[in-house]
Amino acid sequence: MGSLWAHSPAPGSSRWHSLADHLRSTAELARRFTVPFGGGDVAYWLGALHDVGKAACAWQDKLAAVASTGRPVGIDHKSLGARIAHERGLGAFAGAIFGHHGGLIDAPQLRAAFRGRLADAPSNVTSAERELPRLLPGLPERLDRLVPADWRADPLVGEMALRLCYSALVDADSLDTSAHFQGLASPRVRPDADFGHLYKLFEQRRRDELAGRGGTPIGSLREQVYADCLAAADRDRGVFRLGAPTGAGKTLASGGFALRHAEKHGLRRVIVAVPFLTITEQNAAVYRRLLDEDAAEPIVLEHHSQADFDDPKAGRWARLAAENWNAPFVVTTFVRLFESLYARKPSAMRRVHRLANSVIVLDEVQALPHAMLAPILDGLRLLVRHFGATVLLSSAVQRRPHRHTACS
């Protein structure tokens, strides 16, 4: 077979999307997203294998036939990569490939699912497998050795790792595909934020806003809360608590903690989640005022069900960033955060890999739904213990004897 294609040209273009280029770019992006928590090699090969089924003669012929119509090819292309990944030792992680369009399925059903699809068209398998040495010349015989030991030892850790790797795969796939149809030379991925600069900017603007205000008891309390949080930010990653009375400045204190902690530990972003839309909008306005700069790409992304991404003030940036939380500082709701974490569809899960190596602030934490506390807390513990996250639990109703404030 001659050239192999992943996608037909965009309308008005004559440039086809090379399958080899798409596999390589998706693999490299997925690795970039997962290296910080030890999943780089696993995610790389999930990306490299995710579309190898497109090398089948029947798939290539159908792509050529429908290229001018915009209709889908309609031939399975996910099952071969899933089978190869599973057979070479990735086990349940092969589910990321099988579900990269339709969503994750239960691991016990995975083998039967991809075997059933492949049995329906054995000639497609044969023709695609012939192209594997050309498409993936470095494909190892065994991939199980690439899976970190703690992911294999604990099923819960492995499940969270699968979710994060799946998220990275579907995000990388979407970004590379979108770049092709937009006529870009490569996917647009925002560089990691300079949290040293953002922390200094936040500090300076906060001081400027407070300058000239006379000393009051509540002002002194707010300064003490803020100072406690900055001191705590220098500690190792983990779970922290901020308990302070209403009006004690928890929004600024938790923001200062998160930015300072991200700078100290080289973390990737800050995610602030709150229970109510009104608080989300208020907090986002405060953080935008202290962090966004004129003539620069926005820092703060506000993402919830009432966010109007069609508003010209929001711009195209906000709509695209909301798809995968491609922003240094995200303000969202509990519902959006935890529905994403425990979802199974790619559209909701593209942003989940952003939770690793991030500071997650839960404001008004007492409002978390009691019926869901067990899975929520289990998920947060896994992110902290195994995937480099820090969690700050903030509330006005927490109690600590003989102390007015706590950030510990």
XYZ file of C-alpha atoms in Angstrom:
408
model
C 0.000 0.000 0.000
C 1.153 3.570 -0.656
C 0.482 6.527 1.629
C -1.698 5.920 4.655
C -4.031 8.671 5.851
C -5.665 9.438 9.186
C -7.998 12.191 7.971
C -9.145 13.706 4.705
C -8.365 17.349 3.867
C -10.221 20.174 5.550
C -12.757 22.022 3.363
C -10.866 24.260 0.964
C -7.595 22.401 1.519
C -5.802 19.685 -0.403
C -3.625 18.514 2.506
C -4.362 15.008 3.745
C -3.395 14.013 7.281
C -0.695 11.353 7.343
C -1.526 8.420 9.612
C 2.093 8.051 10.712
C 2.264 11.753 11.586
C -1.009 11.605 13.506
C 0.063 8.580 15.543
C 3.405 10.151 16.360
C 2.003 13.570 17.273
C -0.776 12.094 19.426
C 1.736 9.843 21.198
C 4.135 12.694 21.899
C 1.405 14.970 23.209
C -0.044 12.234 25.433
C 3.426 11.594 26.831
C 3.932 15.306 27.485
C 0.686 15.439 29.464
C 1.500 12.378 31.610
C 5.273 12.518 32.205
C 4.822 14.608 35.386
C 3.067 11.731 37.164
C 5.050 8.829 35.721
C 2.731 7.778 32.913
C 4.690 9.066 29.943
C 5.646 5.722 28.410
C 2.216 4.166 28.880
C 0.442 7.173 27.373
C 2.928 7.357 24.502
C 2.123 3.846 23.292
C -1.597 4.312 23.828
C -1.333 7.298 21.505
C 0.881 5.461 19.019
C -1.550 2.532 18.814
C -4.903 4.290 19.061
C -5.570 4.561 15.293
C -3.494 1.730 13.797
C -6.722 0.103 12.620
C -6.957 2.879 10.029
C -4.125 1.182 8.141
C -6.586 -1.473 6.909
C -7.147 -1.432 3.153
C -10.912 -1.242 3.589
C -10.647 1.737 5.900
C -8.320 3.629 3.562
C -10.547 2.906 0.559
C -13.660 4.107 2.387
C -11.898 7.288 3.568
C -11.077 8.108 -0.045
C -14.687 7.448 -1.042
C -16.261 9.717 1.590
C -13.567 12.428 1.705
C -15.585 14.929 -0.313
C -18.848 14.263 1.517
C -17.883 14.760 5.153
C -19.509 11.460 6.078
C -17.784 9.151 8.594
C -15.871 6.113 7.387
C -17.949 3.814 9.584
C -15.383 0.992 9.822
C -13.935 -0.004 13.194
C -10.404 1.323 13.683
C -9.967 1.120 17.445
C -10.050 -2.602 18.174
C -6.719 -3.594 16.610
C -4.741 -1.100 18.678
C -6.638 -2.163 21.791
C -5.815 -5.833 21.108
C -2.114 -5.131 20.531
C -1.848 -3.028 23.693
C -3.701 -5.668 25.720
C -1.686 -8.605 24.389
C 1.628 -6.841 24.918
C 0.942 -6.262 28.589
C -0.996 -3.020 29.069
C -4.082 -4.904 30.226
C -6.915 -2.608 31.260
C -5.039 0.426 29.898
C -5.913 -0.875 26.429
C -9.428 0.273 27.275
C -8.252 3.836 26.669
C -7.708 2.943 23.007
C -10.943 1.008 22.666
C -12.895 3.887 24.199
C -11.139 6.863 22.658
C -14.308 7.798 20.745
C -17.180 6.088 22.537
C -16.012 6.152 26.142
C -14.473 3.820 28.700
C -16.085 0.428 29.306
C -15.736 -1.891 32.288
C -12.367 -3.669 32.220
C -13.833 -7.215 32.475
C -15.735 -6.597 29.211
C -12.779 -5.247 27.281
C -11.254 -8.416 25.801
C -14.556 -9.771 24.561
C -15.448 -6.377 23.101
C -12.365 -5.917 20.940
C -12.216 -9.596 19.962
C -15.806 -9.475 18.792
C -15.149 -6.416 16.633
C -12.009 -7.933 15.096
C -13.724 -11.252 14.360
C -16.260 -9.415 12.204
C -13.611 -8.342 9.678
C -10.487 -10.552 9.773
C -9.207 -9.248 6.424
C -9.045 -5.726 7.870
C -6.886 -7.010 10.710
C -4.517 -8.763 8.308
C -4.036 -5.769 6.022
C -3.529 -3.347 8.926
C -1.051 -5.624 10.703
C 1.083 -5.711 7.560
C 1.619 -1.964 7.955
C 2.619 -2.046 11.621
C 6.413 -2.291 11.057
C 6.251 0.764 8.817
C 3.962 2.775 11.074
C 5.537 1.864 14.424
C 9.061 0.532 13.864
C 9.970 0.904 17.545
C 6.950 -0.893 19.010
C 8.215 -3.089 21.906
C 7.221 -6.717 22.178
C 6.268 -6.152 25.803
C 4.702 -3.030 27.246
C 3.868 -4.220 30.752
C 7.269 -3.172 32.088
C 6.331 0.448 31.297
C 3.464 0.464 33.823
C 4.593 1.899 37.198
C 4.659 -0.676 39.975
C 2.129 1.089 42.209
C -0.341 1.248 39.321
C -0.129 -2.558 39.054
C -0.166 -3.233 42.795
C -3.346 -1.365 43.778
C -6.503 -1.619 41.624
C -7.746 1.783 42.789
C -4.477 3.455 41.842
C -4.588 1.641 38.512
C -8.147 2.824 37.876
C -7.206 6.460 38.511
C -4.097 6.067 36.352
C -6.266 4.683 33.527
C -8.583 7.687 33.800
C -5.674 10.116 33.643
C -4.021 8.332 30.721
C -7.343 8.072 28.880
C -7.865 11.786 29.391
C -4.399 12.559 28.041
C -4.978 10.311 25.016
C -8.336 11.786 24.008
C -7.075 15.324 24.560
C -3.944 14.713 22.476
C -5.984 13.033 19.727
C -8.458 15.907 19.617
C -5.750 18.582 19.589
C -3.808 16.950 16.764
C -6.932 16.322 14.694
C -8.142 19.896 15.218
C -4.743 21.257 14.199
C -4.981 19.376 10.905
C -8.458 20.684 10.097
C -7.423 24.219 11.040
C -4.414 24.046 8.737
C -1.895 24.389 11.561
C 1.597 22.941 11.350
C 1.273 21.458 14.856
C -1.215 21.376 17.733
C -1.519 24.465 19.890
C -0.638 23.633 23.472
C -0.148 26.420 25.964
C 3.297 26.422 27.621
C 3.445 25.758 31.350
C 2.687 28.865 33.382
C 5.381 30.818 35.205
C 3.905 30.595 38.688
C 6.789 32.612 40.109
C 5.640 35.563 38.008
C 1.956 34.946 38.758
C 2.579 34.771 42.501
C 4.529 38.051 42.470
C 1.820 39.718 40.380
C -0.878 38.470 42.751
C 1.069 39.698 45.780
C 1.739 43.138 44.307
C -1.837 43.734 43.203
C -3.177 42.515 46.514
C -0.897 44.931 48.382
C -1.910 47.764 46.079
C -5.597 47.124 46.745
C -5.065 47.064 50.506
C -2.804 50.129 50.578
C -4.322 53.069 52.430
C -6.866 51.039 54.333
C -6.676 51.731 58.011
C -5.817 49.010 60.505
C -8.898 47.248 61.862
C -9.425 44.051 63.845
C -10.890 42.306 60.789
C -7.998 43.574 58.665
C -5.523 42.130 61.143
C -7.343 38.794 61.093
C -7.239 38.707 57.300
C -3.516 39.411 57.294
C -2.945 36.620 59.816
C -4.975 34.167 57.722
C -3.027 35.167 54.619
C 0.343 34.875 56.371
C -0.550 31.432 57.754
C -1.473 30.234 54.261
C 1.756 31.510 52.711
C 3.760 29.776 55.435
C 1.877 26.528 54.841
C 2.470 26.809 51.092
C 6.171 26.078 51.585
C 5.421 22.653 53.022
C 5.401 19.414 51.029
C 2.479 18.513 48.806
C -0.510 16.946 50.550
C -3.919 17.773 52.001
C -4.265 21.138 53.755
C -7.100 22.759 55.682
C -8.113 26.401 55.809
C -10.696 27.131 58.478
C -11.513 30.766 59.130
C -14.613 32.845 59.886
C -16.723 34.379 57.148
C -15.117 37.634 56.038
C -11.595 36.532 56.960
C -10.338 36.743 53.377
C -10.269 33.070 52.454
C -10.560 33.796 48.719
C -7.313 35.774 48.680
C -5.619 33.514 51.212
C -6.387 30.317 49.326
C -5.337 31.939 46.044
C -2.046 33.081 47.554
C -1.458 29.611 49.002
C -2.172 27.915 45.682
C 0.087 30.192 43.618
C 2.945 30.075 46.109
C 2.642 26.283 46.478
C 2.568 25.804 42.694
C 5.716 27.917 42.368
C 7.481 26.059 45.188
C 6.786 22.579 43.798
C 6.707 23.187 40.047
C 3.021 22.316 39.718
C 1.086 22.806 36.487
C -2.080 24.704 37.415
C -4.485 25.842 40.108
C -8.081 24.571 40.093
C -10.560 26.268 42.438
C -13.926 24.537 42.822
C -16.918 25.964 44.698
C -20.457 24.686 45.325
C -22.547 27.589 43.998
C -22.554 29.562 40.748
C -22.698 32.922 42.503
C -19.531 32.138 44.442
C -17.865 30.860 41.272
C -18.553 34.127 39.475
C -17.433 36.234 42.448
C -14.192 34.292 42.943
C -13.383 34.296 39.239
C -13.825 38.074 39.122
C -11.416 38.510 42.038
C -8.770 36.237 40.551
C -9.063 37.821 37.090
C -8.535 41.242 38.634
C -5.359 40.074 40.341
C -3.880 37.815 37.652
C -4.981 38.761 34.124
C -2.802 41.244 32.256
C -3.655 43.513 29.350
C -2.487 42.360 25.902
C -1.615 38.903 27.235
C -3.423 35.576 27.038
C -5.866 35.315 29.955
C -4.777 33.412 33.047
C -8.139 32.716 34.706
C -10.712 30.420 33.089
C -14.225 30.429 34.532
C -16.001 27.176 33.632
C -19.486 26.219 34.729
C -22.928 25.667 33.261
C -23.750 29.392 33.110
C -20.456 30.531 31.563
C -21.296 32.247 28.269
C -18.528 31.347 25.852
C -20.414 33.072 23.020
C -19.986 36.415 24.773
C -17.427 38.453 22.790
C -15.799 39.403 26.099
C -15.001 35.736 26.742
C -13.445 35.229 23.330
C -12.654 32.077 21.435
C -9.859 31.339 23.922
C -12.275 30.611 26.768
C -14.417 28.246 24.688
C -11.394 26.214 23.603
C -9.702 26.296 27.017
C -12.857 25.008 28.695
C -12.710 21.818 26.632
C -9.531 20.666 28.370
C -8.827 23.289 31.066
C -5.875 24.614 29.107
C -5.384 27.559 31.482
C -3.085 28.141 34.458
C -5.911 29.056 36.865
C -9.362 27.438 36.577
C -12.436 28.410 38.593
C -15.207 25.843 38.360
C -17.938 24.114 40.356
C -17.974 20.944 42.418
C -20.396 19.438 39.900
C -18.141 20.139 36.914
C -15.024 18.916 38.728
C -16.324 15.626 40.065
C -18.559 14.778 37.120
C -15.441 15.069 34.956
C -13.324 12.971 37.306
C -15.827 10.110 37.347
C -17.162 10.401 33.793
C -16.584 7.875 31.001
C -17.112 9.931 27.826
C -14.177 11.675 26.121
C -15.822 15.103 25.950
C -16.079 15.270 29.745
C -12.758 13.563 30.445
C -10.410 15.581 28.230
C -9.670 17.861 31.182
C -9.123 15.181 33.852
C -5.374 14.808 33.268
C -5.047 18.466 34.323
C -5.811 17.441 37.922
C -2.485 15.645 38.334
C 0.354 17.824 39.607
C -2.056 20.653 40.351
C -3.305 22.548 43.386
C -6.998 21.777 43.890
C -8.832 24.212 46.175
C -12.275 23.160 47.411
C -14.015 26.269 48.766
C -16.965 25.899 51.163
C -16.036 22.245 51.399
C -18.835 21.588 53.897
C -21.245 21.823 50.940
C -19.959 18.649 49.302
C -22.867 16.187 48.935
C -22.793 13.788 51.872
C -23.957 10.838 49.789
C -20.931 11.252 47.510
C -18.273 11.951 50.137
C -16.695 8.490 50.049
C -15.879 8.385 46.312
C -14.957 12.084 46.279
C -12.492 11.743 49.156
C -11.096 8.484 47.781
C -10.424 10.183 44.453
C -8.747 13.166 46.102
C -6.530 10.899 48.234
C -5.412 9.012 45.135
C -4.576 12.233 43.308
C -2.540 13.450 46.272
C -0.720 10.235 47.173
C 0.072 8.961 43.685
C -0.363 11.753 41.133
C 1.348 14.788 42.604
C -1.676 16.897 43.520
C -2.203 19.093 46.570
C -5.699 19.661 47.967
C -6.753 22.628 50.099
C -10.064 22.245 51.963
C -11.482 25.660 52.797
C -14.491 26.403 54.977
C -15.869 28.922 57.436
C -17.387 26.202 59.621
C -14.316 24.083 60.391
C -13.188 24.207 64.005
C -9.731 24.198 65.553
C -9.458 24.720 69.351
C -7.782 27.952 70.562
C -7.083 29.166 67.015
C -9.055 31.652 64.944
C -7.510 30.451 61.678
C -5.903 27.357 60.326
C -3.994 26.601 57.154
C -2.343 23.358 58.014
